[in-house]
């Protein structure tokens, strides 16, 4: 599994706690966790394609929880969205999957090589993304941007009651949830 970064909200107003998002319009991808975020803070979610969400945030019409800081850096939205929030409301990951039609044809020795290389590649990519995220806040400050540190624990507490609520988008069992929570 590859760490793919923390997702950030890019509104044109300061947000420090969940209550600051109450009633805010959020354009989000049509994905359960993004909809759950909006519900947990009392925001109004509208599902939309990511490309339109960026222009929405850039014009100040809504907030946009979506890309990681690394993805946003250098895009037009960074030059227009002020302040910048380091909220990390969702942590993304990428899975590398080798299809059974390929895996079943590999020798045990080849499978071992694949395992080793994929683990190394995921670790290196994860490290590079974390390093990039750490540099970005300083780079934004150098550009004169305000970087707001939010109360992440308050956002976490607001979201936890919805983690297993099917009406909020949870598509997993309590057992699956508990297994994921136990991962370190």
Coordinates of C-alpha atoms in Angstrom, one line a residue:
X1 CA 0.0 0.0 0.0
X2 CA 1.3 3.5 -0.9
X3 CA 0.5 6.5 1.2
X4 CA -1.0 9.0 -1.2
X5 CA -1.3 12.0 1.0
X6 CA -3.7 13.9 3.2
X7 CA -6.7 15.6 1.6
X8 CA -7.2 19.3 2.4
X9 CA -10.2 21.6 2.3
X10 CA -9.6 24.7 0.2
X11 CA -12.2 27.4 1.1
X12 CA -11.7 31.1 1.0
X13 CA -12.4 31.6 4.7
X14 CA -10.6 30.4 7.8
X15 CA -11.7 27.1 9.3
X16 CA -10.3 25.9 12.6
X17 CA -13.1 23.7 13.9
X18 CA -16.0 21.6 12.5
X19 CA -18.5 24.3 13.5
X20 CA -16.8 26.7 11.1
X21 CA -18.0 24.5 8.2
X22 CA -21.7 24.4 9.2
X23 CA -23.8 25.4 6.2
X24 CA -20.7 25.7 3.9
X25 CA -21.2 24.5 0.3
X26 CA -18.8 21.7 -0.5
X27 CA -18.3 20.2 -3.9
X28 CA -17.0 16.7 -3.4
X29 CA -16.3 13.6 -5.5
X30 CA -19.2 11.1 -5.3
X31 CA -17.4 8.9 -2.8
X32 CA -18.8 7.9 0.7
X33 CA -15.9 9.3 2.8
X34 CA -16.2 12.8 1.2
X35 CA -20.0 12.8 1.7
X36 CA -19.5 11.6 5.3
X37 CA -17.1 14.5 5.9
X38 CA -19.7 17.0 4.8
X39 CA -22.4 15.4 7.0
X40 CA -20.2 15.3 10.0
X41 CA -19.5 19.0 10.0
X42 CA -23.0 20.1 8.9
X43 CA -21.8 21.2 5.4
X44 CA -23.9 21.0 2.3
X45 CA -22.3 18.5 -0.1
X46 CA -22.9 18.5 -3.8
X47 CA -21.2 15.8 -5.7
X48 CA -19.3 17.0 -8.7
X49 CA -16.4 16.0 -10.9
X50 CA -13.0 17.0 -9.4
X51 CA -12.1 19.3 -12.3
X52 CA -15.1 21.5 -11.7
X53 CA -14.5 21.4 -8.0
X54 CA -11.1 23.1 -8.5
X55 CA -12.6 26.0 -10.4
X56 CA -15.4 26.3 -7.8
X57 CA -12.9 26.7 -5.0
X58 CA -10.8 29.1 -7.0
X59 CA -13.7 31.4 -7.6
X60 CA -14.7 31.3 -3.9
X61 CA -18.2 29.8 -4.5
X62 CA -17.5 26.8 -2.2
X63 CA -14.9 24.8 -0.3
X64 CA -13.4 21.8 -1.9
X65 CA -12.1 18.8 0.0
X66 CA -10.2 16.7 -2.3
X67 CA -6.6 16.7 -3.4
X68 CA -3.6 16.4 -1.3
X69 CA -1.3 19.4 -0.6
X70 CA 1.2 17.9 -3.0
X71 CA -1.4 17.6 -5.8
X72 CA -2.6 21.2 -5.2
X73 CA 0.8 22.8 -5.0
X74 CA 1.6 24.7 -8.2
X75 CA -2.1 24.7 -9.4
X76 CA -4.1 27.8 -9.9
X77 CA -6.2 27.0 -6.9
X78 CA -3.2 27.6 -4.6
X79 CA -2.7 31.0 -6.0
X80 CA -6.3 32.0 -5.4
X81 CA -7.5 30.1 -2.3
X82 CA -6.6 31.9 0.9
X83 CA -6.2 30.8 3.6
X84 CA -4.7 27.3 3.0
X85 CA -5.8 24.6 5.5
X86 CA -3.6 21.8 6.9
X87 CA -6.6 19.7 8.0
X88 CA -5.8 16.3 6.6
X89 CA -9.5 15.3 6.8
X90 CA -8.9 12.1 4.7
X91 CA -5.8 10.2 4.3
X92 CA -5.5 8.5 0.9
X93 CA -3.7 5.4 -0.2
X94 CA -3.0 3.5 -3.4
X95 CA -3.1 -0.2 -3.7
X96 CA -1.0 -2.0 -6.2
X97 CA -2.7 -5.2 -7.4
X98 CA -1.3 -7.9 -9.6
X99 CA -4.2 -9.7 -11.4
X100 CA -4.6 -13.4 -10.8
X101 CA -4.3 -14.0 -14.5
X102 CA -0.7 -12.7 -14.1
X103 CA 0.1 -13.9 -10.6
X104 CA -0.9 -17.5 -11.3
X105 CA 1.6 -17.7 -14.1
X106 CA 4.6 -16.6 -12.0
X107 CA 7.0 -18.9 -10.4
X108 CA 7.5 -18.7 -6.6
X109 CA 10.8 -17.0 -7.2
X110 CA 9.2 -14.4 -9.5
X111 CA 6.4 -13.9 -7.0
X112 CA 9.1 -13.2 -4.3
X113 CA 10.8 -10.6 -6.6
X114 CA 7.4 -8.9 -7.3
X115 CA 6.6 -8.8 -3.5
X116 CA 10.0 -7.3 -2.7
X117 CA 9.9 -4.7 -5.5
X118 CA 6.3 -3.6 -4.9
X119 CA 7.0 -3.2 -1.1
X120 CA 10.1 -1.1 -1.9
X121 CA 8.3 1.0 -4.5
X122 CA 5.4 1.7 -2.1
X123 CA 7.8 2.6 0.7
X124 CA 9.8 5.0 -1.5
X125 CA 6.7 6.6 -3.0
X126 CA 5.2 7.0 0.4
X127 CA 8.3 8.6 1.8
X128 CA 8.6 11.0 -1.2
X129 CA 4.9 12.1 -0.8
X130 CA 5.3 12.7 3.0
X131 CA 8.5 14.7 2.4
X132 CA 6.7 16.8 -0.3
X133 CA 3.8 17.5 2.1
X134 CA 6.2 18.6 4.8
X135 CA 7.9 21.1 2.5
X136 CA 4.7 22.6 1.0
X137 CA 3.5 24.5 4.1
X138 CA 6.8 26.3 4.2
X139 CA 6.8 27.0 0.5
X140 CA 3.2 28.4 0.8
X141 CA 4.3 30.7 3.7
X142 CA 7.2 31.9 1.5
X143 CA 4.6 32.8 -1.2
X144 CA 2.8 34.9 1.5
X145 CA 0.0 32.4 2.0
X146 CA -1.7 31.9 5.3
X147 CA -1.5 28.2 6.4
X148 CA -4.1 27.4 9.0
X149 CA -3.6 24.5 11.4
X150 CA -7.0 23.1 12.3
X151 CA -8.1 21.3 15.4
X152 CA -7.9 17.8 13.8
X153 CA -9.1 16.0 16.9
X154 CA -12.3 18.0 16.9
X155 CA -12.9 17.0 13.2
X156 CA -12.1 13.4 14.1
X157 CA -14.6 13.5 17.0
X158 CA -17.3 14.9 14.7
X159 CA -16.7 12.1 12.1
X160 CA -16.5 9.1 14.4
X161 CA -20.2 8.7 15.0
X162 CA -20.7 8.4 11.3
X163 CA -18.0 5.8 10.7
X164 CA -20.4 2.9 10.8
X165 CA -23.6 4.7 9.7
X166 CA -24.8 3.2 6.5
X167 CA -27.0 6.3 5.8
X168 CA -23.9 8.4 6.0
X169 CA -22.1 6.2 3.4
X170 CA -20.4 3.6 5.4
X171 CA -20.2 0.5 3.3
X172 CA -18.4 -1.8 5.6
X173 CA -19.2 -4.1 8.5
X174 CA -18.3 -3.4 12.1
X175 CA -15.7 -6.2 11.9
X176 CA -14.1 -4.7 8.8
X177 CA -14.0 -1.3 10.5
X178 CA -12.4 -2.7 13.6
X179 CA -9.8 -4.5 11.5
X180 CA -8.9 -1.3 9.7
X181 CA -8.7 0.7 13.0
X182 CA -6.3 -1.9 14.4
X183 CA -3.8 -1.4 11.5
X184 CA -0.6 0.5 12.5

